Coordinates of C-alpha atoms in Angstrom, one line a residue:
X259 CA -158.1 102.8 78.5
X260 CA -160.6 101.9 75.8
X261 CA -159.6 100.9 72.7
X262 CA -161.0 104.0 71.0
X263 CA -158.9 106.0 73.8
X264 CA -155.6 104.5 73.2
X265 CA -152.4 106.7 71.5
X266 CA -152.0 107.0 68.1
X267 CA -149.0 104.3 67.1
X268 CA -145.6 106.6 66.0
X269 CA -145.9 106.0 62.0
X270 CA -142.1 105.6 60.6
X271 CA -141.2 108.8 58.1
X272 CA -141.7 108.4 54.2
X273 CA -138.7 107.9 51.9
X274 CA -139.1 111.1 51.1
X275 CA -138.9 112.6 54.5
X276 CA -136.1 109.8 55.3
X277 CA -134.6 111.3 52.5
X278 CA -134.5 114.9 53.0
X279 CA -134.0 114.3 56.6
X280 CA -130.2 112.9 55.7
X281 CA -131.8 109.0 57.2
X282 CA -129.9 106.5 55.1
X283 CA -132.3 104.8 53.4
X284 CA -132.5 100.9 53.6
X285 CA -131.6 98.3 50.8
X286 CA -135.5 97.3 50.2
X287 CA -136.4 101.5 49.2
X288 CA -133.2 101.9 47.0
X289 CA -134.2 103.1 43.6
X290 CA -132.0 102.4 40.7
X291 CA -131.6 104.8 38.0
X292 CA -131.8 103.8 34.6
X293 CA -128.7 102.3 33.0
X294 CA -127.3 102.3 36.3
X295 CA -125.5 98.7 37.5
X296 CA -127.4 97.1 40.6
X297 CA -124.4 96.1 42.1
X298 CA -122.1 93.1 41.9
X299 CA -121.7 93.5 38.4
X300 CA -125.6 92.8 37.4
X301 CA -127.2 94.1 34.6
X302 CA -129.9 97.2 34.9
X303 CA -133.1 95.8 35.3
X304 CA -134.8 96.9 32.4
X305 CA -131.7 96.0 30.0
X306 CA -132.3 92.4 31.7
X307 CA -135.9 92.2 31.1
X308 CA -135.2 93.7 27.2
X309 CA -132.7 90.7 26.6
X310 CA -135.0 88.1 27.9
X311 CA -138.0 89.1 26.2
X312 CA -135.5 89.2 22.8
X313 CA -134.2 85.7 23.0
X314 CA -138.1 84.7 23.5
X315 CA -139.1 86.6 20.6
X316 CA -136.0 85.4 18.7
X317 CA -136.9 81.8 19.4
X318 CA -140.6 82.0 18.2
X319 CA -139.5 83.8 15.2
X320 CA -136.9 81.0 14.4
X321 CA -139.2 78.1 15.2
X322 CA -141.8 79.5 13.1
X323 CA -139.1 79.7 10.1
X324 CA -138.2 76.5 10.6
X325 CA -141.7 75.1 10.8
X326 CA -143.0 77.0 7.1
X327 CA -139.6 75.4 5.8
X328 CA -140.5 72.1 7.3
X329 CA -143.9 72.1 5.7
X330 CA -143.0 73.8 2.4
X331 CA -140.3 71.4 1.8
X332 CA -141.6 68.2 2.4
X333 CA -141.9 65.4 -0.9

Protein backbone atom coordinates (compact mmCIF):
# COMPACT_ATOMS: atom_id res chain seq x y z
CA UNK A 1 0.00 0.00 0.00
CA UNK A 2 0.85 3.54 -0.68
CA UNK A 3 1.04 5.90 1.85
CA UNK A 4 -1.97 7.84 0.55
CA UNK A 5 -3.79 4.20 0.58
CA UNK A 6 -3.09 3.23 4.05
CA UNK A 7 -6.18 3.03 6.97
CA UNK A 8 -7.22 5.80 8.72
CA UNK A 9 -5.37 5.41 12.44
CA UNK A 10 -8.53 4.61 15.32
CA UNK A 11 -8.65 8.33 16.97
CA UNK A 12 -9.20 7.68 20.91
CA UNK A 13 -12.94 9.27 22.00
CA UNK A 14 -13.17 12.85 23.45
CA UNK A 15 -13.75 13.55 27.14
CA UNK A 16 -16.93 14.21 26.35
CA UNK A 17 -17.79 10.98 24.58
CA UNK A 18 -15.45 9.16 27.30
CA UNK A 19 -17.72 10.73 29.46
CA UNK A 20 -21.13 10.04 28.33
CA UNK A 21 -20.00 6.66 27.33
CA UNK A 22 -19.60 5.79 31.31
CA UNK A 23 -15.24 5.52 30.36
CA UNK A 24 -13.61 6.58 33.58
CA UNK A 25 -11.79 9.34 32.77
CA UNK A 26 -7.98 9.52 33.50
CA UNK A 27 -6.17 11.66 36.27
CA UNK A 28 -4.53 14.16 33.48
CA UNK A 29 -8.62 15.17 32.02
CA UNK A 30 -10.04 15.54 35.58
CA UNK A 31 -11.59 18.93 35.97
CA UNK A 32 -11.93 20.43 39.40
CA UNK A 33 -14.85 22.41 40.31
CA UNK A 34 -14.42 25.58 41.85
CA UNK A 35 -13.94 25.61 45.62
CA UNK A 36 -13.59 21.97 45.38
CA UNK A 37 -10.26 20.35 47.31
CA UNK A 38 -7.75 18.66 44.71
CA UNK A 39 -7.16 16.00 46.90
CA UNK A 40 -4.75 15.26 49.78
CA UNK A 41 -5.87 18.05 51.55
CA UNK A 42 -4.55 20.86 48.83
CA UNK A 43 -6.06 24.01 48.42
CA UNK A 44 -8.40 24.86 45.14
CA UNK A 45 -6.31 26.12 42.60
CA UNK A 46 -7.58 29.45 42.16
CA UNK A 47 -7.85 30.09 46.09
CA UNK A 48 -3.86 29.10 45.79
CA UNK A 49 -3.12 31.36 42.99
CA UNK A 50 -5.39 34.38 45.03
CA UNK A 51 -3.13 33.84 48.17
CA UNK A 52 0.09 34.04 46.42
CA UNK A 53 -0.66 36.91 44.30
CA UNK A 54 -1.79 38.65 47.92
CA UNK A 55 1.27 38.08 49.83
CA UNK A 56 3.18 39.61 46.65
CA UNK A 57 0.98 42.46 46.51
CA UNK A 58 1.12 42.69 50.35
CA UNK A 59 4.97 42.78 50.23
CA UNK A 60 5.31 45.58 47.56
CA UNK A 61 2.78 47.56 49.43
CA UNK A 62 4.73 47.24 52.69
CA UNK A 63 8.13 47.77 51.16
CA UNK A 64 6.92 50.82 49.52
CA UNK A 65 5.68 52.13 53.07
CA UNK A 66 8.66 51.46 54.50
CA UNK A 67 10.73 53.03 51.78
CA UNK A 68 8.52 56.79 51.85
CA UNK A 69 9.08 56.42 55.81
CA UNK A 70 12.77 55.78 55.23
CA UNK A 71 13.15 58.78 53.08
CA UNK A 72 10.65 61.17 54.82
CA UNK A 73 12.37 60.50 58.07
CA UNK A 74 15.75 60.83 57.53
CA UNK A 75 17.93 64.04 59.44
Amino acid sequence: MTSSQQAPEPQSPSPSLAAASGQPRTRRERRYEPGEERGDGRFPRGLALRLFVYVVAGHLLAGFLFLLFELGGGK
